[in-house]
C-alpha cells in the first residue's frame, strides 16, 4: 500500500547524526517488532488459554443453565432442554425457543404463544426462537415481552 | 526508478550498500507490508465469524459482539455490581478485554494499529484517498485537541446507558458492529438500522478526509486505552539528545501526534503503528523502549534531560495535558543544529 506520497522526503532529509547518544535514564532499547508481536501473542494467547480452560463462552446458550455444555466454546445447544421452572423473565434470551422458554418458566406453550400475540399464519410454534419472532411478529421486542411474562406468571 | 545503490566491494553479486534514504524506504515498506497483512488477516477472521454467525444460526456461532473487547468495558460495572452481564455480552468479551488489558500494560497500544478491524478499514480509506489524490482536511491544532475529548464523552454516554438499560446500547450506533456484524447483509431492516448506517457513512466519509478520524475523536475504546497507555512498559520514546528535530516522524503519524515535540514518551494516543520509528533517519532518536511507567510521569520537560526542575504531575499526564511551551529566550539546540546542517 505504499504510494509515492508516503515515501520519505529527501528534500528535508538531515545528515545521519553523530554516534548514538546515550538513552534517557531508566529506559532499555527493545526491538520495534516486539511491540506488535507481544500484543498479538497476549491477545490471542489469552483467548487460547480461555478456550483450553473452558471459560471461552460466546453465547448465552451455555451460560443460562440450558442443560450442560457450559464452556464448551461452541455455543451449541439449540436442541438442549431447559430445566423446568428454573427461569425468570430476565433469563429469556434471543436464542431460546418458545418451547424452551415455556419449559423453563413453568408455563404452558399455548399460554406463551398467546402472550406473543402472533398474527394468524405467521408460523410461530414451540421451535421458534425469540430472535426470529422480531421478524415474524411486527413490533415484537424481548425487552417489552418480559413484563408480560412476569404478569402472566403472577396470575 | 529508485536511487542507485552501490556495492560494498564493487563486484557484481556482492551485497549492495544502501544509502540512508534507501534503508529508511526499505524499513517503511517492510512495515507497511507486515502491518497491512496482519490487519487483513484479522479482518478476514472477523468477517468469516460474522458470516458463520449469519448462516449458522442454529449452531450458535459467536457474533462479532461476543468478540469485541469493548464489550468488557460496557458490561464491567454491571458485572462487578450484580455478577451478570448485559445482554449480548458473554464471558468471551471479558477474556478478550483481559487480553487487551495485558497487552496494553506490557506492550503498549499496538492493538489499534495492528489488530483493530475498524482501524484497518480506516487505513484502507486513507490508501484510497492517496491513490485518488484527494486532499486531506487539516484540523487546526486547538480544534484537534478539543475534539479528542470526544472519545471520553462517547465513553461516558455508553457506560451510563449500558449500566442503566442493561443492554448493549451502543450496538445500534457502533460503526464497527454496523459494518462487521453483517446485519445489513443477512437481516437488513432499514427502519431499525438507519441510524447505525448513517453514523457509519458519516464516519467513513470523514475518515477519507481526516486519517483515522474515528480513532482520533470518537472511539470510546481508544479513550480507555489512551488512559491505560500511561501504565505501559513498552512505548515509543524519543531520545531528545539524539533527535535532530527534522520532523520527518510527524507527517506519517496516522493519528496526528506531534511526535517531535520535546517530551520523552510519545503521547498515549499512539496506536503503535511504528510509522514514526520507521521514518526516523537518526539512529536511537525514536525507538521502542522499555521503562517503568512512572519514569515518564516524572520526566522533566527539557530538551536535553538536564537541569530543569519543571515536571509534569501525574494528573496532568493522566489527562494528556501538553507540557508548558519552552521559554523563547532559550533556543532549541537540536533544532539549531538541524538548521545549520
Coordinates of C-alpha atoms in Angstrom, one line a residue:
Chain A
X1 CA 0.0 0.0 0.0
X2 CA 2.9 2.3 -0.4
X3 CA 2.3 5.3 -2.6
X4 CA 4.9 7.8 -3.7
X5 CA 3.4 10.3 -1.3
X6 CA 4.2 8.1 1.7
X7 CA 7.8 7.8 0.8
X8 CA 10.2 9.7 3.0
X9 CA 11.1 13.0 1.6
X10 CA 14.7 13.6 0.5
X11 CA 14.3 17.4 0.5
X12 CA 14.3 17.8 4.3
X13 CA 16.5 14.7 5.0
X14 CA 19.1 15.6 7.5
X15 CA 22.5 14.0 7.5
X16 CA 23.0 11.0 9.7
X17 CA 23.6 12.1 13.2
X18 CA 26.7 11.5 15.2
X19 CA 27.3 8.3 17.1
X20 CA 24.3 7.2 19.1
X21 CA 23.7 9.4 22.1
X22 CA 23.0 7.9 25.5
X23 CA 19.4 7.0 26.1
X24 CA 17.4 8.6 28.9
X25 CA 18.0 7.0 32.2
X26 CA 15.8 4.0 33.1
X27 CA 14.9 3.0 29.5
X28 CA 16.1 0.0 27.7
X29 CA 16.1 -0.5 23.9
X30 CA 13.6 -3.1 22.6
X31 CA 13.4 -4.3 19.0
X32 CA 10.4 -2.5 17.5
X33 CA 8.8 -5.7 16.2
X34 CA 8.4 -6.8 19.8
X35 CA 5.5 -4.4 20.3
X36 CA 3.1 -5.8 17.8
X37 CA 4.3 -9.4 18.3
X38 CA 3.7 -9.2 22.0
X39 CA 0.3 -7.6 21.5
X40 CA -0.8 -10.4 19.2
X41 CA 0.6 -13.0 21.5
X42 CA -1.1 -11.7 24.6
X43 CA -4.4 -11.1 22.9
X44 CA -4.7 -14.4 21.1
X45 CA -2.8 -16.3 23.9
X46 CA -5.4 -15.2 26.4
X47 CA -8.1 -16.4 24.2
X48 CA -6.3 -19.7 23.7
X49 CA -5.9 -20.2 27.5
X50 CA -9.6 -19.4 28.0
X51 CA -10.6 -22.0 25.4
X52 CA -8.4 -24.6 26.9
X53 CA -9.7 -23.9 30.4
X54 CA -13.3 -23.8 29.3
X55 CA -14.0 -20.2 30.1
X56 CA -14.4 -19.1 26.5
X57 CA -18.2 -18.8 26.3
X58 CA -19.5 -16.9 23.3
X59 CA -23.2 -17.5 23.7
X60 CA -25.8 -17.4 26.4
X61 CA -26.9 -20.9 25.3
X62 CA -24.2 -22.4 27.5
X63 CA -24.5 -19.8 30.3
X64 CA -28.2 -19.8 31.2
X65 CA -28.3 -23.3 32.7
X66 CA -29.5 -24.7 29.5
X67 CA -28.6 -28.2 30.1
X68 CA -24.9 -28.6 30.4
X69 CA -22.1 -27.9 28.0
X70 CA -21.0 -24.9 29.9
X71 CA -17.9 -23.5 28.4
X72 CA -17.7 -25.9 25.5
X73 CA -16.9 -23.0 23.4
X74 CA -19.1 -23.9 20.6
X75 CA -22.1 -22.0 21.8
X76 CA -24.1 -25.0 20.6
X77 CA -27.2 -26.1 22.4
X78 CA -30.2 -25.2 20.3
X79 CA -31.6 -28.6 20.9
X80 CA -30.8 -28.7 24.6
X81 CA -33.7 -28.6 27.1
X82 CA -34.1 -26.1 29.9
X83 CA -34.7 -27.4 33.3
X84 CA -38.4 -26.8 34.2
X85 CA -39.1 -23.9 36.3
X86 CA -35.6 -22.6 36.5
X87 CA -36.0 -19.4 34.5
X88 CA -37.4 -16.0 35.2
X89 CA -38.4 -13.5 32.6
X90 CA -35.0 -11.9 32.9
X91 CA -33.3 -15.1 31.8
X92 CA -35.1 -15.2 28.5
X93 CA -32.5 -14.9 25.7
X94 CA -32.9 -14.3 21.9
X95 CA -31.5 -17.8 21.1
X96 CA -34.2 -19.6 23.2
X97 CA -37.1 -21.2 21.5
X98 CA -40.6 -20.7 22.8
X99 CA -40.7 -24.3 23.8
X100 CA -37.5 -24.0 25.9
X101 CA -38.8 -20.8 27.5
X102 CA -42.2 -22.4 28.3
X103 CA -40.4 -25.3 30.0
X104 CA -38.0 -23.0 31.9
X105 CA -40.7 -20.6 33.0
X106 CA -43.0 -23.5 34.0
X107 CA -46.0 -22.3 31.9
X108 CA -47.8 -23.9 29.0
X109 CA -46.5 -23.3 25.5
X110 CA -50.0 -22.3 24.4
X111 CA -50.1 -19.5 27.0
X112 CA -46.7 -18.3 26.0
X113 CA -47.7 -18.2 22.3
X114 CA -50.8 -16.3 23.2
X115 CA -48.7 -13.7 25.0
X116 CA -46.6 -13.3 21.9
X117 CA -49.7 -12.2 20.0
X118 CA -48.5 -13.6 16.7
X119 CA -50.7 -12.9 13.8
X120 CA -52.5 -15.8 12.2
X121 CA -50.5 -17.8 9.7
X122 CA -47.2 -16.4 11.0
X123 CA -46.0 -20.0 11.7
X124 CA -45.0 -19.3 15.3
X125 CA -44.6 -22.5 17.3
X126 CA -42.5 -24.1 20.0
X127 CA -39.4 -24.3 17.8
X128 CA -39.4 -20.5 17.0
X129 CA -36.6 -18.6 18.7
X130 CA -37.3 -15.3 20.3
X131 CA -34.8 -13.5 18.0
X132 CA -36.8 -14.8 15.0
X133 CA -40.0 -13.5 16.5
X134 CA -38.8 -10.0 15.8
X135 CA -39.2 -10.8 12.1
X136 CA -42.4 -12.8 12.3
X137 CA -44.3 -10.6 14.7
X138 CA -44.3 -6.9 13.9
X139 CA -43.2 -4.8 16.8
X140 CA -42.1 -7.7 19.0
X141 CA -39.3 -6.9 21.4
X142 CA -37.9 -9.3 24.0
X143 CA -37.4 -6.4 26.4
X144 CA -41.1 -5.4 26.2
X145 CA -42.1 -9.1 26.3
X146 CA -40.6 -9.8 29.7
X147 CA -43.1 -7.7 31.8
X148 CA -45.9 -9.5 30.1
X149 CA -44.4 -12.8 31.1
X150 CA -44.0 -11.6 34.7
X151 CA -47.7 -10.5 34.8
X152 CA -48.7 -13.9 33.4
X153 CA -46.6 -15.8 36.0
X154 CA -48.2 -13.7 38.8
X155 CA -51.7 -14.6 37.7
Chain B
X1 CA 13.2 4.2 -10.8
X2 CA 14.7 4.0 -7.3
X3 CA 18.1 5.6 -6.4
X4 CA 21.2 3.8 -7.5
X5 CA 22.8 1.6 -4.9
X6 CA 26.5 0.8 -4.6
X7 CA 28.1 -2.5 -3.6
X8 CA 30.4 -2.9 -0.8
X9 CA 33.2 -4.4 -2.8
X10 CA 32.2 -3.1 -6.2
X11 CA 31.9 -6.6 -7.6
X12 CA 28.7 -7.9 -9.2
X13 CA 26.6 -10.1 -6.8
X14 CA 28.1 -8.5 -3.7
X15 CA 25.6 -7.3 -1.1
X16 CA 24.6 -3.7 -2.0
X17 CA 25.4 -1.0 0.5
X18 CA 22.2 1.0 0.8
X19 CA 22.1 4.7 1.3
X20 CA 20.4 6.1 4.4
X21 CA 17.4 7.1 2.3
X22 CA 17.2 3.6 0.8
X23 CA 17.4 2.0 4.3
X24 CA 14.6 4.2 5.5
X25 CA 12.5 3.5 2.5
X26 CA 13.0 -0.3 2.9
X27 CA 12.1 -0.1 6.6
X28 CA 8.9 1.8 5.8
X29 CA 7.9 -0.5 3.0
X30 CA 8.6 -3.6 5.2
X31 CA 6.5 -2.1 8.0
X32 CA 3.6 -1.3 5.7
X33 CA 3.6 -4.8 4.2
X34 CA 3.7 -6.6 7.6
X35 CA 1.1 -4.3 9.3
X36 CA -1.4 -4.4 6.5
X37 CA -1.0 -8.2 6.2
X38 CA -1.8 -8.6 9.9
X39 CA -4.8 -6.2 9.6
X40 CA -6.1 -8.0 6.6
X41 CA -5.8 -11.4 8.4
X42 CA -7.9 -10.0 11.3
X43 CA -10.5 -8.5 9.0
X44 CA -10.8 -11.8 7.2
X45 CA -11.2 -13.6 10.5
X46 CA -13.9 -11.3 11.8
X47 CA -15.8 -11.3 8.5
X48 CA -15.6 -15.2 8.5
X49 CA -17.0 -15.2 12.0
X50 CA -19.8 -12.8 11.1
X51 CA -20.7 -14.9 8.0
X52 CA -20.8 -18.1 10.1
X53 CA -23.0 -16.4 12.6
X54 CA -25.3 -15.2 9.9
X55 CA -25.6 -18.5 8.2
X56 CA -25.5 -21.0 11.0
X57 CA -28.0 -19.6 13.5
X58 CA -28.9 -23.0 14.8
X59 CA -25.3 -23.8 15.7
X60 CA -24.9 -20.6 17.6
X61 CA -21.7 -19.3 16.1
X62 CA -20.4 -16.3 18.0
X63 CA -21.5 -12.9 16.9
X64 CA -19.0 -10.0 16.5
X65 CA -20.5 -8.6 19.7
X66 CA -19.1 -11.5 21.6
X67 CA -15.6 -10.9 20.2
X68 CA -15.3 -7.2 20.9
X69 CA -13.0 -6.1 23.8
X70 CA -15.1 -3.0 24.3
X71 CA -18.0 -5.3 25.4
X72 CA -15.9 -6.0 28.6
X73 CA -15.8 -2.2 29.3
X74 CA -19.6 -1.9 28.6
X75 CA -20.5 -4.7 31.0
X76 CA -17.9 -4.1 33.6
X77 CA -20.0 -2.1 36.0
X78 CA -22.9 -4.5 35.8
X79 CA -20.7 -7.5 36.2
X80 CA -19.0 -6.0 39.3
X81 CA -22.2 -5.0 40.9
X82 CA -24.5 -7.8 40.0
X83 CA -22.4 -10.6 38.8
X84 CA -24.2 -10.9 35.5
X85 CA -23.6 -9.4 32.0
X86 CA -25.6 -7.0 30.0
X87 CA -27.5 -8.6 27.0
X88 CA -25.4 -9.9 24.1
X89 CA -22.3 -9.8 26.2
X90 CA -20.6 -13.1 27.3
X91 CA -17.5 -14.4 29.1
X92 CA -15.7 -14.2 25.8
X93 CA -15.8 -10.4 26.0
X94 CA -14.2 -10.4 29.4
X95 CA -11.5 -12.7 28.1
X96 CA -10.7 -10.5 25.0
X97 CA -10.8 -7.5 27.3
X98 CA -8.4 -9.1 29.7
X99 CA -6.1 -10.0 26.8
X100 CA -6.2 -6.4 25.6
X101 CA -5.6 -5.0 29.1
X102 CA -2.5 -7.2 29.5
X103 CA -1.2 -6.3 26.0
X104 CA -1.6 -2.6 26.7
X105 CA 0.0 -2.7 30.1
X106 CA 3.0 -4.7 28.8
X107 CA 3.4 -3.9 25.1
X108 CA 1.6 -0.6 24.6
X109 CA -1.4 0.2 22.4
X110 CA -0.4 -1.7 19.3
X111 CA -3.9 -3.2 19.2
X112 CA -5.4 -0.1 17.4
X113 CA -2.6 0.0 14.9
X114 CA -2.3 -3.7 14.1
X115 CA -5.4 -5.6 15.1
X116 CA -8.5 -3.5 15.3
X117 CA -10.5 -4.3 12.1
X118 CA -12.2 -0.9 12.1
X119 CA -8.8 0.8 12.2
X120 CA -7.9 -1.4 9.1
X121 CA -10.9 -0.1 7.3
X122 CA -9.8 3.5 8.0
X123 CA -6.3 2.8 6.8
X124 CA -7.7 1.3 3.6
X125 CA -9.7 4.6 3.1
X126 CA -6.5 6.6 3.6
X127 CA -4.9 4.4 0.9
X128 CA -7.8 5.1 -1.4
X129 CA -7.6 8.9 -0.7
X130 CA -3.9 8.9 -1.5
X131 CA -4.5 6.8 -4.7
X132 CA -7.2 9.3 -5.8
X133 CA -5.1 12.3 -4.8
X134 CA -7.9 13.6 -2.6
X135 CA -6.6 16.4 -0.3
X136 CA -6.7 15.9 3.4
X137 CA -8.7 18.1 5.7
X138 CA -6.3 19.8 8.1
X139 CA -7.8 20.3 11.6
X140 CA -6.5 23.2 13.5
X141 CA -4.4 22.1 16.5
X142 CA -6.7 23.7 19.1
X143 CA -9.8 22.2 17.5
X144 CA -8.0 18.9 17.2
X145 CA -7.1 18.9 20.9
X146 CA -10.7 19.8 21.9
X147 CA -12.2 17.1 19.6
X148 CA -10.0 14.4 21.1
X149 CA -12.1 14.7 24.3
X150 CA -15.0 13.4 22.2
X151 CA -13.8 9.9 22.9
X152 CA -14.3 10.4 26.6
X153 CA -17.7 11.9 26.0
X154 CA -18.8 8.9 23.9
X155 CA -17.3 6.6 26.5
X156 CA -19.2 8.2 29.4
X157 CA -22.5 8.1 27.5
X158 CA -22.0 4.5 26.5
X159 CA -21.1 3.4 30.1
X160 CA -24.1 5.2 31.7
X161 CA -26.5 3.9 29.0
X162 CA -25.2 0.3 29.3
X163 CA -25.4 0.3 33.1
X164 CA -28.9 1.7 33.2
X165 CA -30.5 -0.2 30.4
X166 CA -28.6 -3.5 30.9
X167 CA -28.5 -3.8 27.2
X168 CA -25.7 -3.5 24.6
X169 CA -27.0 0.0 24.0
X170 CA -24.1 1.1 21.8
X171 CA -24.5 -1.7 19.3
X172 CA -27.2 0.2 17.4
X173 CA -24.8 3.1 16.8
X174 CA -21.4 1.4 16.8
X175 CA -19.9 1.7 13.3
X176 CA -17.8 -1.5 14.0
X177 CA -20.9 -3.6 14.7
X178 CA -22.8 -2.0 11.9
X179 CA -20.1 -2.8 9.4
X180 CA -18.7 -6.1 10.6
X181 CA -21.9 -7.5 12.2
X182 CA -23.2 -8.0 8.6
X183 CA -26.8 -7.5 9.7
X184 CA -27.0 -5.3 6.6
X185 CA -26.4 -8.4 4.6
X186 CA -28.2 -11.2 6.5
X187 CA -31.2 -9.4 8.1
X188 CA -31.4 -5.9 6.6
X189 CA -34.0 -3.7 8.4
X190 CA -33.7 -0.1 7.2
X191 CA -36.3 1.1 9.6
X192 CA -34.3 -0.1 12.6
X193 CA -30.8 0.3 11.3
X194 CA -30.8 3.6 9.5
X195 CA -29.2 5.4 12.5
X196 CA -26.3 3.0 12.5
X197 CA -25.9 3.2 8.8
X198 CA -25.9 7.0 8.9
X199 CA -23.3 7.0 11.6
X200 CA -21.2 4.5 9.7
X201 CA -21.5 6.5 6.5
X202 CA -20.5 9.7 8.3
X203 CA -17.5 8.1 10.0
X204 CA -16.3 6.6 6.8
X205 CA -16.8 9.8 4.9
X206 CA -14.8 11.8 7.4
X207 CA -12.2 9.2 7.6
X208 CA -11.4 9.7 3.9
X209 CA -10.6 13.3 4.6
X210 CA -9.1 13.0 8.1
X211 CA -6.9 10.0 8.6
X212 CA -8.3 7.7 11.4
X213 CA -10.9 10.2 12.3
X214 CA -12.9 7.7 14.4
X215 CA -9.8 6.7 16.4
X216 CA -8.8 10.3 17.0
X217 CA -12.1 11.8 18.0
X218 CA -14.8 9.3 18.8
X219 CA -13.6 5.8 19.6
X220 CA -14.6 5.1 23.2
X221 CA -12.2 2.1 23.4
X222 CA -9.4 4.4 22.2
X223 CA -10.3 6.7 25.1
X224 CA -9.9 3.8 27.6
X225 CA -6.6 2.7 26.0
X226 CA -5.2 6.2 26.0
X227 CA -5.6 6.4 29.8
X228 CA -4.3 2.8 30.3
X229 CA -1.3 3.7 28.0
X230 CA 0.2 5.7 30.8
X231 CA 0.9 2.4 32.5
X232 CA 2.5 0.7 29.5
X233 CA 6.0 -0.6 29.9
X234 CA 6.8 -0.6 26.2
X235 CA 6.3 2.7 24.4
X236 CA 7.7 4.7 21.6
X237 CA 10.1 7.0 23.2
X238 CA 12.1 9.9 21.9
X239 CA 15.7 10.5 22.9
X240 CA 16.0 14.3 22.9
X241 CA 19.8 14.1 22.9
X242 CA 19.8 12.1 19.7
X243 CA 16.9 13.8 17.9
X244 CA 17.9 16.3 15.2
X245 CA 14.5 17.8 15.1
X246 CA 13.9 17.0 11.4
X247 CA 10.2 16.4 12.0
X248 CA 10.1 13.5 9.5
X249 CA 8.3 11.5 12.1
X250 CA 5.4 13.9 12.4
X251 CA 3.8 13.6 9.0
X252 CA 3.4 9.8 8.7
X253 CA 1.6 9.6 12.1
X254 CA -2.0 8.3 11.3
X255 CA -3.5 9.9 14.4
X256 CA -1.7 13.2 14.1
X257 CA 0.5 13.1 17.1
X258 CA 3.2 15.7 17.2
X259 CA 5.9 13.1 17.7
X260 CA 8.8 15.6 17.6
X261 CA 7.6 17.6 20.5
X262 CA 10.1 17.8 23.3
X263 CA 8.9 15.2 25.7
X264 CA 10.4 11.8 26.3
X265 CA 7.5 9.5 25.6
X266 CA 5.2 9.8 22.7
X267 CA 1.5 10.6 23.5
X268 CA -0.7 7.8 24.8
X269 CA -2.9 8.5 21.8
X270 CA -0.2 6.5 19.9
X271 CA -1.6 3.4 18.1
X272 CA 1.7 1.6 18.0
X273 CA 1.8 1.5 14.2
X274 CA 5.6 2.3 14.2
X275 CA 5.4 4.6 11.2
X276 CA 7.3 7.3 13.1
X277 CA 10.0 4.8 14.2
X278 CA 10.5 3.6 10.7
X279 CA 10.7 7.1 9.2
X280 CA 13.2 8.3 11.8
X281 CA 16.5 8.8 9.9
X282 CA 18.6 9.2 13.1
X283 CA 19.6 6.0 14.9
X284 CA 18.4 6.0 18.5
X285 CA 16.3 9.2 18.3
X286 CA 12.9 7.5 18.2
X287 CA 12.6 3.9 19.2
X288 CA 10.6 1.4 21.2
X289 CA 11.9 1.1 24.6
X290 CA 11.0 -0.4 28.0
X291 CA 10.8 1.6 31.1
X292 CA 8.8 1.6 34.3
X293 CA 5.7 3.7 33.7
X294 CA 6.3 6.1 36.5
X295 CA 9.6 7.3 34.9
X296 CA 7.5 9.0 32.2
X297 CA 5.3 10.6 34.8
X298 CA 8.2 12.4 36.5
X299 CA 10.0 13.3 33.3
X300 CA 11.4 16.8 33.3
X301 CA 10.2 18.9 30.5
X302 CA 13.6 19.7 28.9
X303 CA 15.2 19.0 25.6
X304 CA 18.3 17.6 26.9
X305 CA 17.0 16.0 30.1
X306 CA 19.3 18.1 32.2
X307 CA 18.9 21.0 34.6
X308 CA 15.2 21.7 34.5
X309 CA 13.1 21.4 37.6
X310 CA 9.8 21.6 35.7
X311 CA 7.9 18.3 35.8
X312 CA 4.6 17.0 34.7
X313 CA 2.4 15.9 37.6
X314 CA 0.6 12.6 37.3
X315 CA -2.8 14.4 36.9
X316 CA -1.5 16.5 34.0
X317 CA -0.1 13.3 32.5
X318 CA -3.3 11.4 33.0
X319 CA -5.5 13.9 31.2
X320 CA -2.9 14.3 28.4
X321 CA -2.1 18.0 29.0
X322 CA 0.6 19.3 26.9
X323 CA 3.8 20.5 28.7
X324 CA 4.4 24.2 29.1
X325 CA 6.0 25.7 26.0
X326 CA 9.6 26.4 26.1
X327 CA 10.9 29.8 27.0
X328 CA 11.5 31.8 23.8
X329 CA 14.8 33.1 25.3
X330 CA 16.2 29.6 25.4
X331 CA 16.8 28.4 21.9
X332 CA 16.4 24.8 20.9
X333 CA 19.9 23.5 20.4
X334 CA 19.0 20.4 18.4
X335 CA 16.8 22.4 16.0
X336 CA 19.6 24.9 15.6
X337 CA 21.9 22.0 14.8
X338 CA 19.5 20.8 12.2
X339 CA 19.1 24.2 10.7
X340 CA 22.8 24.7 10.3
X341 CA 23.4 21.4 8.5

